[in-house]
Every structure is written in C-alpha cells, then in structure tokens.
Coordinates of C-alpha atoms in Angstrom, one line a residue:
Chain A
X1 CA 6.1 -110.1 -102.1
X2 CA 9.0 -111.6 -100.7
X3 CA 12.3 -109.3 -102.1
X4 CA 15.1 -111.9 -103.0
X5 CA 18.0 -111.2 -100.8
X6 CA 16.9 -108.3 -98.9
X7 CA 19.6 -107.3 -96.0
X8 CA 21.3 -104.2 -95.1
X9 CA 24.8 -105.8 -96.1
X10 CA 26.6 -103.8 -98.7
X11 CA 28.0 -106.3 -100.7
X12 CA 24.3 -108.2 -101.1
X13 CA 23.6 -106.5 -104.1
X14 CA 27.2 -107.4 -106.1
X15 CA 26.4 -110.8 -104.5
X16 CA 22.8 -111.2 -106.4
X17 CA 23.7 -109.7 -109.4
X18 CA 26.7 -111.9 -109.4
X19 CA 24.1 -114.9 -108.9
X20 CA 21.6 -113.7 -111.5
X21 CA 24.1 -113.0 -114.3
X22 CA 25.8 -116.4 -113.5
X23 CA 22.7 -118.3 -113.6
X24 CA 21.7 -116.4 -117.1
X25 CA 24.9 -117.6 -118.5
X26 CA 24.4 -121.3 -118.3
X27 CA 21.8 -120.7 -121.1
X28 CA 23.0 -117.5 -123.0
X29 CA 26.6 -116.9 -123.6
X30 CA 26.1 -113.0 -123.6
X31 CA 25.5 -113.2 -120.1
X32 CA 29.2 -113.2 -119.3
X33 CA 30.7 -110.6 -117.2
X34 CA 32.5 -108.9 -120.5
X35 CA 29.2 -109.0 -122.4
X36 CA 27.4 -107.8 -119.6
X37 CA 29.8 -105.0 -118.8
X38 CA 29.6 -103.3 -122.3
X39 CA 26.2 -103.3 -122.3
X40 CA 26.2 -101.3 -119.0
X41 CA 29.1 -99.0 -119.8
X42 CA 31.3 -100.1 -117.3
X43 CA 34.3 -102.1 -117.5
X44 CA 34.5 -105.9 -116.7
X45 CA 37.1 -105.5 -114.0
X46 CA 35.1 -103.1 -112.3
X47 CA 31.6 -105.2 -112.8
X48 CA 33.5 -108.1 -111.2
X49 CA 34.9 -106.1 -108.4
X50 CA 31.1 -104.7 -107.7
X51 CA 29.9 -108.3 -108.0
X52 CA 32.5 -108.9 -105.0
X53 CA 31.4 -106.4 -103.0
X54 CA 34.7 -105.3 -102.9
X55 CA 33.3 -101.5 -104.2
X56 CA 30.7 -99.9 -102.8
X57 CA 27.3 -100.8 -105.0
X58 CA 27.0 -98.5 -108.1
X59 CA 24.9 -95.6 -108.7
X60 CA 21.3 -95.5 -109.4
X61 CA 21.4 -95.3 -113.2
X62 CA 24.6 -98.1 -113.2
X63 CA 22.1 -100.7 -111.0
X64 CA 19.4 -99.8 -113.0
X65 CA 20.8 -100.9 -116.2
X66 CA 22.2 -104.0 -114.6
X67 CA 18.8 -104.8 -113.4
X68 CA 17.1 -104.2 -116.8
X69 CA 20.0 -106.2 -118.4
X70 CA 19.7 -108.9 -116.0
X71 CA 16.0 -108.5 -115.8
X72 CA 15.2 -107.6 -113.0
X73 CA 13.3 -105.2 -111.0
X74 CA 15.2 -102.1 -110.7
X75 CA 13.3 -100.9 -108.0
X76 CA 14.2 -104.1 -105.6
X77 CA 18.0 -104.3 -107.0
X78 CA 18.4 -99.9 -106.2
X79 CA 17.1 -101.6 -102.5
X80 CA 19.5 -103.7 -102.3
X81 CA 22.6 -101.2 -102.9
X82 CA 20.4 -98.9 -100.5
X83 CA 19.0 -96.5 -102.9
X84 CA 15.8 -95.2 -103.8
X85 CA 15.2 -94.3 -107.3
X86 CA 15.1 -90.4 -108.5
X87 CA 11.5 -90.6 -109.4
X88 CA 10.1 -91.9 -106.0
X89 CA 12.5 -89.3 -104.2
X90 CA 10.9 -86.6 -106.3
X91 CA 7.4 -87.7 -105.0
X92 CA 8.5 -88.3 -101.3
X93 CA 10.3 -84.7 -101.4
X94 CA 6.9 -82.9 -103.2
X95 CA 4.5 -84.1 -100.0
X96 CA 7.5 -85.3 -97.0
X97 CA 5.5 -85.2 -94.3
X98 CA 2.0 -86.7 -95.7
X99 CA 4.6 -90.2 -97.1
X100 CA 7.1 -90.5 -94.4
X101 CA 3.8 -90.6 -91.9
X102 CA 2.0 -92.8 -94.6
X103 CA 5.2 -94.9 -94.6
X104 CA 6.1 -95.5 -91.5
X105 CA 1.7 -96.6 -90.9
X106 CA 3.0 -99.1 -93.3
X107 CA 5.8 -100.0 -91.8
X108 CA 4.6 -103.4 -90.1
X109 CA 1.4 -104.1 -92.6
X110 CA 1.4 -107.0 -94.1
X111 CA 2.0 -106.6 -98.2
X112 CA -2.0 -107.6 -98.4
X113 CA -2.9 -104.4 -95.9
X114 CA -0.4 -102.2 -98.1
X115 CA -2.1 -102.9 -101.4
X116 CA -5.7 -102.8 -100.3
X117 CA -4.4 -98.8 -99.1
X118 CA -3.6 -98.2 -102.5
X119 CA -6.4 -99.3 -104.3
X120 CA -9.8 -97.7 -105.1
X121 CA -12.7 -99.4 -104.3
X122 CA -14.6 -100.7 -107.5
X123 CA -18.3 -99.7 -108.7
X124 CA -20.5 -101.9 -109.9
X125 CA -24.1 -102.7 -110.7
X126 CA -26.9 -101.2 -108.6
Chain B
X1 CA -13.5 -93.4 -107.3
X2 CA -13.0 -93.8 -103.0
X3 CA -10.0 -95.8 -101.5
X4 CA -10.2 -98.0 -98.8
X5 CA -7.7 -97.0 -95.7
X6 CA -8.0 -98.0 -92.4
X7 CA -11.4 -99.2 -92.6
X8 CA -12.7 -95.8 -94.1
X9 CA -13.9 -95.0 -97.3
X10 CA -11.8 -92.0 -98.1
X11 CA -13.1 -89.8 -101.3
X12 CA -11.0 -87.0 -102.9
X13 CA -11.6 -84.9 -105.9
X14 CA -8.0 -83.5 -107.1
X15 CA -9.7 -81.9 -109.6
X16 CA -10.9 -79.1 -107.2
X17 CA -9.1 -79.2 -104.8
X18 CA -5.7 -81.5 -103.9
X19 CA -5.3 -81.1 -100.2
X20 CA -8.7 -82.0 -98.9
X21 CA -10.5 -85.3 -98.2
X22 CA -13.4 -86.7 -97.0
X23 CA -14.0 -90.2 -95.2
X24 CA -16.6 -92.1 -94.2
X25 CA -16.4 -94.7 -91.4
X26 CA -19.0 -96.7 -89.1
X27 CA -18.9 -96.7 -85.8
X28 CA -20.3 -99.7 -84.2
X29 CA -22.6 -98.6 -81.1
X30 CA -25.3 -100.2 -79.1
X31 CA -28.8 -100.2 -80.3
X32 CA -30.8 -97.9 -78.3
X33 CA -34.0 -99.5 -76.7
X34 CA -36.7 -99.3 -79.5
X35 CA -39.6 -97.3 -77.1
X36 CA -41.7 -94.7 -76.9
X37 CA -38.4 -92.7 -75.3
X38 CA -36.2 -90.5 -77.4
X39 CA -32.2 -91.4 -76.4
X40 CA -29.4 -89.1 -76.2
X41 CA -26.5 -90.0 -78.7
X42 CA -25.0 -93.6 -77.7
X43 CA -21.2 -93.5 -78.1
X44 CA -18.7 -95.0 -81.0
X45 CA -17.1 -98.1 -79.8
X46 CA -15.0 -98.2 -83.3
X47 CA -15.3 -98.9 -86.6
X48 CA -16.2 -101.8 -88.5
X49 CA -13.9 -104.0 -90.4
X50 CA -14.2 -102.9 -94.3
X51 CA -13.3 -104.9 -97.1
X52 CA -13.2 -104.7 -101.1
X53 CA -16.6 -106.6 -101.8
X54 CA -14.5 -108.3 -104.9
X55 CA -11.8 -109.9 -102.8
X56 CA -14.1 -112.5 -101.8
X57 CA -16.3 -112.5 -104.7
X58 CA -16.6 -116.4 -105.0
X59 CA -17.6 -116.6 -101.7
X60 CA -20.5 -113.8 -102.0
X61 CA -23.7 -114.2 -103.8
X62 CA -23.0 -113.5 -107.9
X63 CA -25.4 -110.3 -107.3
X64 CA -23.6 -108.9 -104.2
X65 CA -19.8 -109.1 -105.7
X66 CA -21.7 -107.5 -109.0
X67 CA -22.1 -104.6 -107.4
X68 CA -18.6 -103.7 -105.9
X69 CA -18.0 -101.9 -103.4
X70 CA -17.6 -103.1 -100.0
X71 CA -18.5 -105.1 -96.9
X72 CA -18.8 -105.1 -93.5
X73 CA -20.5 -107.5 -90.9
X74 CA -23.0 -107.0 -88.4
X75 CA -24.9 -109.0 -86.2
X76 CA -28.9 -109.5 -86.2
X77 CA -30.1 -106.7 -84.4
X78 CA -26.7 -104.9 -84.0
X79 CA -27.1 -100.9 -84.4
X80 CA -24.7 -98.5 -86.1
X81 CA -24.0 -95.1 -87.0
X82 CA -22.2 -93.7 -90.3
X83 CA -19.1 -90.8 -88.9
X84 CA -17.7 -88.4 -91.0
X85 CA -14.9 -86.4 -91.3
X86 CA -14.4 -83.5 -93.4
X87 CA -10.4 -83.3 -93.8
X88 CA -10.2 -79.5 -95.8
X89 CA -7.1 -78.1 -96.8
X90 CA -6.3 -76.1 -93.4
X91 CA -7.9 -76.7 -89.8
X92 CA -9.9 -74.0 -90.6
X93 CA -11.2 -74.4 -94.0
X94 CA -13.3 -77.3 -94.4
X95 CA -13.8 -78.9 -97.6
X96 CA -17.7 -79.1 -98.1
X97 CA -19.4 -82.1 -99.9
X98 CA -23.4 -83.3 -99.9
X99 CA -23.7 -86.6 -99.1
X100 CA -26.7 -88.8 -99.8
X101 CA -27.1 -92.2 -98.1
X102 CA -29.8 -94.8 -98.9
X103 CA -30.3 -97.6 -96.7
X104 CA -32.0 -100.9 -99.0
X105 CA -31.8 -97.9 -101.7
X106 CA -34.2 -95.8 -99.8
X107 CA -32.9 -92.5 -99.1
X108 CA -32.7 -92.4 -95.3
X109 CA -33.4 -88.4 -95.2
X110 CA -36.3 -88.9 -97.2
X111 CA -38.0 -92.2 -97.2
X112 CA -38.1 -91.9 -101.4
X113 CA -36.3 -94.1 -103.8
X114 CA -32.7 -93.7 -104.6
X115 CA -32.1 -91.4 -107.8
X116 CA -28.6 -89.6 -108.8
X117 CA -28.1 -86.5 -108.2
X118 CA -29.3 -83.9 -105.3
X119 CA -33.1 -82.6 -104.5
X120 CA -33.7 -79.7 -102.4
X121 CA -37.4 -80.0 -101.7
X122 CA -37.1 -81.9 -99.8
X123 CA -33.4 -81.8 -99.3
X124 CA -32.5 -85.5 -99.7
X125 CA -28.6 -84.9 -98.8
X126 CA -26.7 -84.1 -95.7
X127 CA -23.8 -81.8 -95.8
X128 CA -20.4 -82.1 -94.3
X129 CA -19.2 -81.1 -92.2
X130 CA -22.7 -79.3 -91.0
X131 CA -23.6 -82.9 -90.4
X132 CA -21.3 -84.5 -88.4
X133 CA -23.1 -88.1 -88.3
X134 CA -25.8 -90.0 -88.8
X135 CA -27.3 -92.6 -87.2
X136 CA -30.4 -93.7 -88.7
X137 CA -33.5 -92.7 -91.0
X138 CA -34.4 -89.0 -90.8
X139 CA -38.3 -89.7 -89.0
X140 CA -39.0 -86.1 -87.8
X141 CA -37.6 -83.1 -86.9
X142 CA -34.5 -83.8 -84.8
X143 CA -35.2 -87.3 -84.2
X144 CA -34.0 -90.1 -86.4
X145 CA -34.4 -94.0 -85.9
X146 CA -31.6 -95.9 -85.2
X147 CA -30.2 -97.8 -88.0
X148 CA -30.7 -101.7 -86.5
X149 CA -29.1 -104.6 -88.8
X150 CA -31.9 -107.3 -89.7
X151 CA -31.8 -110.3 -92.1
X152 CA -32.8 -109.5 -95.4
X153 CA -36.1 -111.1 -96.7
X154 CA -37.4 -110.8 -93.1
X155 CA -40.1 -108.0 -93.5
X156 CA -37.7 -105.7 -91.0
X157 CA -36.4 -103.1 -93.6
X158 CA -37.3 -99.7 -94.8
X159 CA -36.7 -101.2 -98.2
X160 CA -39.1 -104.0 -97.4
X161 CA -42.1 -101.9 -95.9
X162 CA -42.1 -99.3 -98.5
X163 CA -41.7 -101.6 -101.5
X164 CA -42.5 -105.0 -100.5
X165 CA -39.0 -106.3 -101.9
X166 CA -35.9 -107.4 -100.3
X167 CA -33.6 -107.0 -103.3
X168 CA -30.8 -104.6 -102.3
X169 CA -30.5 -104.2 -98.8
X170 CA -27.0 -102.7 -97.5
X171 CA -26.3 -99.2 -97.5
X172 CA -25.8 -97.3 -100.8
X173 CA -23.9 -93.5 -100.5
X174 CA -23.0 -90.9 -103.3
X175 CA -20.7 -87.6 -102.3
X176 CA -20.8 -84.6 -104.3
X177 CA -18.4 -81.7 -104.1
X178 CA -19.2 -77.7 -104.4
X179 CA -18.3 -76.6 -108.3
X180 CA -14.9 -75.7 -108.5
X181 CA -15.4 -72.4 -109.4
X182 CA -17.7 -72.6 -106.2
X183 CA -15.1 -73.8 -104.0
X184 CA -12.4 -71.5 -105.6
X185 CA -14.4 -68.6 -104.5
X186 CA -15.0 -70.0 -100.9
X187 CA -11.3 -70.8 -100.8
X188 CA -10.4 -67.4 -101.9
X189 CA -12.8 -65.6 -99.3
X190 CA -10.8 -67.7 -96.3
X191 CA -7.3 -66.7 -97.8
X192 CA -8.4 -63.3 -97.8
X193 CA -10.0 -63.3 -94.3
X194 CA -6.8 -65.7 -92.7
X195 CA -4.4 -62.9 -94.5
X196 CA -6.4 -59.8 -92.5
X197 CA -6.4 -61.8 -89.1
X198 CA -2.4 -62.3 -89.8
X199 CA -2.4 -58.3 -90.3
X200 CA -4.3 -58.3 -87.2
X201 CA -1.9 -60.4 -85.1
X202 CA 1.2 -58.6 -86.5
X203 CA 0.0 -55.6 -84.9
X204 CA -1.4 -56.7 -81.6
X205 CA 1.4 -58.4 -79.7
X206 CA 0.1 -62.2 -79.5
X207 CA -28.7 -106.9 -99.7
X208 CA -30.9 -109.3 -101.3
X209 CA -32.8 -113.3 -100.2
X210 CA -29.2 -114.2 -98.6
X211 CA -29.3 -114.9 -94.9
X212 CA -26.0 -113.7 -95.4
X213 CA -27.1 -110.0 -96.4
X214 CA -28.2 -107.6 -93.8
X215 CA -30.8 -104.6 -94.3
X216 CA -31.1 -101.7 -91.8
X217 CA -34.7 -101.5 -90.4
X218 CA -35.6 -98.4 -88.1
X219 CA -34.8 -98.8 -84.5
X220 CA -35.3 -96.9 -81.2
X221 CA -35.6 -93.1 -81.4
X222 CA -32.8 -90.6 -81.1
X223 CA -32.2 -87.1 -81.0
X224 CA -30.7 -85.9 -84.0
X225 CA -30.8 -82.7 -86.3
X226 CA -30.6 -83.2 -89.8
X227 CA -28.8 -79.8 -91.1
X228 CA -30.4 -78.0 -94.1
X229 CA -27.7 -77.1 -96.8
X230 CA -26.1 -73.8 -96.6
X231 CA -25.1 -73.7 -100.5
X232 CA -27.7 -73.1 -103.2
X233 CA -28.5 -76.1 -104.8
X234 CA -26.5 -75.7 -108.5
X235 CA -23.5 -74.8 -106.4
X236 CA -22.9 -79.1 -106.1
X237 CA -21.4 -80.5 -108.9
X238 CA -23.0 -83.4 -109.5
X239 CA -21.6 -84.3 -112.5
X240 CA -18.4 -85.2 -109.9
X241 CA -20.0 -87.7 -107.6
X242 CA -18.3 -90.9 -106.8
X243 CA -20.8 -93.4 -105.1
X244 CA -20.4 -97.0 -103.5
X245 CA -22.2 -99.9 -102.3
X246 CA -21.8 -101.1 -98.9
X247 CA -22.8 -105.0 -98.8
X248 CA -23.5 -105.7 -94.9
X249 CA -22.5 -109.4 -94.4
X250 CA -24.6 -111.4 -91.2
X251 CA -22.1 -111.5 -88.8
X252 CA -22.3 -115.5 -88.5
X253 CA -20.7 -115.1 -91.9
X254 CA -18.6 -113.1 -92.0
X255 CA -15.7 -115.7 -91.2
X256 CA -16.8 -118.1 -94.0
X257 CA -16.5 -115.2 -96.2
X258 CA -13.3 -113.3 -95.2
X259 CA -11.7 -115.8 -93.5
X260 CA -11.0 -113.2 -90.2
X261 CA -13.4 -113.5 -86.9
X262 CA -16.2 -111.1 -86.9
X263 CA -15.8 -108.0 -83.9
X264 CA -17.7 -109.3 -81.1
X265 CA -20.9 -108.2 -80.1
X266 CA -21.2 -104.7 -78.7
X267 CA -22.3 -104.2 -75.1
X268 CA -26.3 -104.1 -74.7
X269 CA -27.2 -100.6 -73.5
X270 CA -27.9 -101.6 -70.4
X271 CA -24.8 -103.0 -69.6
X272 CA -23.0 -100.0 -70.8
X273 CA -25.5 -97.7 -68.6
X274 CA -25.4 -99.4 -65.7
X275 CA -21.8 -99.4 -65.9
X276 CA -21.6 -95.7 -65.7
X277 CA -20.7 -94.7 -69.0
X278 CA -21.7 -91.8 -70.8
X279 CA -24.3 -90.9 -73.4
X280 CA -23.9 -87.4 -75.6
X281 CA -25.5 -85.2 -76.7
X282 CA -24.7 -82.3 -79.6
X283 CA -26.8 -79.2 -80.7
X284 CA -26.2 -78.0 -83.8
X285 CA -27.9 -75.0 -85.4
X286 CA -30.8 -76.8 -85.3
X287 CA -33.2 -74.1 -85.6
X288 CA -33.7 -74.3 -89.1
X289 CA -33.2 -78.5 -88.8
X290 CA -35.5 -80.4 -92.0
X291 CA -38.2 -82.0 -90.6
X292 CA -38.3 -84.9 -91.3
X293 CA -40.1 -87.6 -93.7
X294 CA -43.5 -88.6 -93.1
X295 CA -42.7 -92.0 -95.4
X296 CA -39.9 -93.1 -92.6
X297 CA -42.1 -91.7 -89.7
X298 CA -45.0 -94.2 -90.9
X299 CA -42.4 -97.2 -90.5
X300 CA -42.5 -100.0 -88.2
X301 CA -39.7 -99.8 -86.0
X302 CA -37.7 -103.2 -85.3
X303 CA -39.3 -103.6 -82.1
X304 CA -42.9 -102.9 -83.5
X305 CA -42.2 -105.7 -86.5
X306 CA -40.7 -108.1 -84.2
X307 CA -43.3 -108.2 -82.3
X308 CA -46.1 -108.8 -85.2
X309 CA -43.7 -111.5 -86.5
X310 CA -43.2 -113.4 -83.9
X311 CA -45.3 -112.3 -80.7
X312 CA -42.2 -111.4 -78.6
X313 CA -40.1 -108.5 -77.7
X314 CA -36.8 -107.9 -79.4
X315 CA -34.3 -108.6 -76.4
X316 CA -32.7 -105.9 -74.9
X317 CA -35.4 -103.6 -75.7
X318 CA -36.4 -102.5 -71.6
X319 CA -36.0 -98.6 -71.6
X320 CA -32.7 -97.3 -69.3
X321 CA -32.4 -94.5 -67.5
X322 CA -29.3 -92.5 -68.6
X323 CA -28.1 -90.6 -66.1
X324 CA -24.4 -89.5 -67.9
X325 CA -24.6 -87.3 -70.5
X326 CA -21.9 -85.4 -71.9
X327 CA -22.2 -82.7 -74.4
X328 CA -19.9 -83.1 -77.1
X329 CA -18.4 -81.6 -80.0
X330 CA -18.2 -83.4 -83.6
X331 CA -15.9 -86.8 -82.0
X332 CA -17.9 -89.3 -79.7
X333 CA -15.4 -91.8 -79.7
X334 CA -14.9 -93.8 -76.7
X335 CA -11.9 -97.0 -76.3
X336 CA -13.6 -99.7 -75.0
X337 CA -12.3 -103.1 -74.0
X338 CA -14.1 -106.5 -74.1
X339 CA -18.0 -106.5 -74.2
X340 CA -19.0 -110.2 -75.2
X341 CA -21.9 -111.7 -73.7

C-alpha cells in the first residue's frame, strides 16, 4: 500500500486535497472549491487558504468530510494533516502498552508481514 | 480461529478470558541418533518459517491448500519439536488449555486415530503449561521418539505403519480451554490468594503422494514425561476448540512454493556435540507421567525402516556421547549461527 503523498510537511495535505478536488472538477462542475466548501461547512476562502497550506490542516471531522467528499480515505488524508482518527485513539488508549509495542514490531514490516499479523489462519478440509 | 505472528500460531478465546494467549511454535533441532540410547533433550535452534497454506494455494497440491491452515518446510530426515507457551493473564496465573496433536492424523500421545474432542483413558491430550514441549510420539513412559521429517508415500510414517496410507501426513493440532465458569473459579481462587500475599507483604517490611509433503516418522529416543491432566475431564470445553492443519513442505520445495529460501540445514548432532554445546534435560512431576502407547512403541523407528528399505543406515545415525547437559527450566532456546554442511 503505497499512501499518495505521505510526508511530514504541513501543507501536504491542503496540497493533495487541492490536487484531488481539481482533478474531480475537470469532469464534474460541483467539484469547485465553492461547491465543495458548502458541502463541508466551511467557507471557500478558508478551503482555499487550507488548500495553500497557508493554515494549519483542519480538524479531524473537517478532513474527514473532505476526504469522504473527495473520496478518499479518511484514514490516509487524517495522516497526512498528522492526525489519528478518534476511534483508533480510543483503541490505542484502552490497551497503550500491548499497541505502541505491537506498533513499533511493525514499524519496519513490509505491508505483506503486517497483514499476514492480522489475519487468522483459515480451516479447511481434513 | 488462531493468528499467525511471528511464525507462531497464537490462539485466544476472548470469550473466557481477554488477557491470555496461547502459541504454538517449532523449534527446529537436530535429530537425535535413532539407537538403542535414550538422549537428553537436544536444544531449539529457532523456529521454522510459517505461512498461510492459502497464500500459495496454486502452487500446492488442490488437496493440501483444501485443507488450510499452514506450512512450514523441512528437510528429509530433519527433526523437530513443537514449543509452547502459555501467556495467562498475570506472570503468575497461567491460562490452562489441552492440546491434542496428531502427526499423519495419528494422535502422537496415543498411537489412535484422530477424533474431536478429549479422552482420558487413555489421556490423548497434553496440557499447558504442565507440558512445556513435545518432541515426538509418546512411546513409553518418559520416553518419546523424536519427530524425524520423511517423504510422504515412503513407508516412514506413523500414519503409514498403522494404516497402510499416506493420505494426510503433516501435523494436525486442536486446543481446548477450561469452561469458563471453570476458569472463572480458578481465576477467582488466584485473586483471592495474590490479595492475602499483598496483606502479607503490607505487614512484613519487604501430507499425501506429493514428494513435496513431509510426514513425521518416529526417530531416536528421548527422555520425555508426558504430564497427566490435572483438571477433571468435563472441566475442558470442548465445544470451544479451534484446530489447524500444518502442511510440512520438502524442503527442496519450499522455494518453488513460497518464493523465499528454505533455513539451512541444522547441525548434525555430532557436530554440535563435539563442539561443546549443551544438551538439557527437565524433570517435571513425572511421577504420575502416562505411560505411554504400546501402538507407537511397536513402530519402526526411521533408522529401523531405513534400513529394511534400502539396506543402509540413515546418515548421521552413530550414537555421541553428551557430555554437557544443562538442566533447564520450561525455555531451551539457544542463538546459533551458520550450520550448513
């Protein structure tokens, strides 16, 4: 799984959002940054000064409904502005010690190690 | 259903009880010579690579990736021993399961055919962690016979002597926990004796007709106790039990199948001997230890068949003289390096 645009930078998240709205608009007019806005609840000129990276990236439930708008993974876009959504806080908090050791084992696994981890090993026929 | 990390099988049941775990690894070892003698524990040199059998089902025989489960390689004539660990909710509170193991889908405790579920007479289980390994099939009392990889099809098998087939091979293994309400109680009865030893301290000041597939045939002799259950037979719940197959893939194989090198081969147990490095040995409560099954201890060991087959030893099969042994608690792991012929 390569993440599109992955970097620590701030202003790499208003910069992919920016190139994923743009790109929606050659087809579909209601991609523009007004149309995209309302849908959000923010304002255009503040959409545009995010897209900029002239703010500091939005909160989580802001980049979460541009990512769902724009269609994209919220999950990688919250990674991006450097965020971690609530619901995978809430499980890292409930066990701390049992993920951030399980995470940082993961740290350097390829994404083909990571997913094997995760998955149960199927029954069959005998 | 078990997960796969870090080349264990790792079961849990949540439903009883969240913090606790139990894995299953194995340890590749050298094979013991196949004699009259009866060994001392050979050491762990690590654990074989494990993989999800349906990751490279096209590359498997139909009836191998139908069964699921896992794979591993070993070599023709390589030895092994199945480690577990017992991971309860506190350091001092293991989490009990029965564990029955079938080599070839004969039960390796008993010598009888695999069937769900537990039997206590004759106990055809092990329990964790009052069994911290085991090595092979269960031939008397406190000896087993190593577990020794051999094609399948080749006559070398438990499976093959006792039934004259060569159609599962591998290892098969089910784990059962205790009844919750079982466990609940036992859990209880530590809280209780952990909160009167706080009290305590406040007041005191301190596979089948593949080439590919392997099948484990009886090997050298070792000493080994096979621990009698200390729960009463209804307390399992066997209605719980999660099971898995464990395809063992000819190491010559395994590269075709996988794609990744197979480990090399392990030392021969000379060359580890006469390099000066230790053997163990562990004594459990092995009074009481089962005694054995009279089907395994009529088995032809690998050596024995080898030499009907073909009319020569099995190399590697000289007795050594071990003269380091260390006594050892439930962990006989040692790092090793390089060991490639």
């Amino acid at each position: 799984m390569k993440h599109p645009g992955r970097t620590e930078e701030p202003a790499a998240v208003g910069r992919y959002i920016r190139e994923r709205r743009e790109a929606l608009a050659l087809e579909d007019a209601s991609f523009s940054l007004r149309q995209v806005a309302g849908r959000c609840g923010i304002t255009p000129a503040y959409l545009s000064r995010v897209e900029r990276g002239e703010v500091a990236p939005p909160g989580e439930e802001t980049l979460v409904r541009l990512a769902r708008d724009l269609g994209e993974d919220p999950d990688v876009v919250l990674a991006m502005g450097g965020k971690i959504s609530a619901d995978l806080r809430a499980v890292i908090l409930a066990r701390p010690q049992l993920f951030a050791e399980l995470i940082r084992q993961m740290k350097k696994m390829p994404d083909s190690s990571v997913l094997r981890i995760v998955r149960d090993v199927r029954d069959g026929n005998w | 259903m078990p997960t796969l990390e870090h080349d264990s099988l790792v079961f849990r049941f949540p439903q009883i009880e969240e913090e606790a775990s139990f894995a299953i690894d194995f340890q590749r070892t050298l094979r013991i010579p196949d004699s009259d003698e009866t060994y001392h524990l050979p050491p762990g040199l690590g654990r074989f690579p494990l993989r999800h059998a349906e990751d490279y089902s096209t590359r498997l025989p139909t009836h191998t990736a139908s069964r699921g489960g896992v794979i591993f390689p070993m070599w023709q004539a390589e030895a092994m021993w199945i480690d577990f660990r017992n991971i309860g909710p506190d350091l001092e509170l293991d989490f009990p399961v029965a564990v029955k193991i079938a080599a070839g889908k004969i039960n390796a405790i008993t010598g009888d055919p695999w069937r769900a579920g537990l039997t206590r007479d004759p106990q055809d289980y092990v329990v964790s962690p009052e069994q911290p390994w085991l090595d092979g099939y269960a031939v008397e009392k406190d000896v087993i016979r190593q577990f020794v990889a051999m094609p399948l099809g080749e006559c070398y098998s438990a499976e093959e002597q006792l039934t004259g087939e060569a159609e599962w091979g591998g290892l098969q293994i089910s784990v059962i926990p205790l009844k919750k309400e079982v466990w609940s109680a036992k859990r209880a009865a530590w809280e209780r004796g952990k909160a009167a030893l706080q009290e305590r301290a406040d007041i005191l000041p301190d596979m089948a007709c593949m080439s590919m597939e392997m099948s484990l045939a009886p090997g050298g002799r070792m000493h080994q106790a096979i621990e009698p259950d200390p729960f009463e037979l209804d307390d399992w719940d066997t209605a719980a039990a999660d099971r898995v197959f464990v395809t063992l893939v000819h190491g010559k194989d395994w590269k075709t199948v996988t794609g990744e090198p197979a480990p090399e081969h392990p030392p021969t147990a000379r060359m580890y001997t006469e390099a000066g490095l230790p053997w163990f040995s562990h004594y459990g409560a092995d009074q009481t230890a089962l005694p054995g099954s009279g089907t395994l201890r009529g088995l032809k060991s690998a050596g024995a068949m080898h030499e009907i087959l073909t009319g020569a030893s099995l190399p590697d099969s000289e007795d050594v003289e071990v003269k380091v042994v260390v006594p050892t608690e439930p962990r006989r792991l040692i790092a090793t390096g390089s060991w490639d012929k």
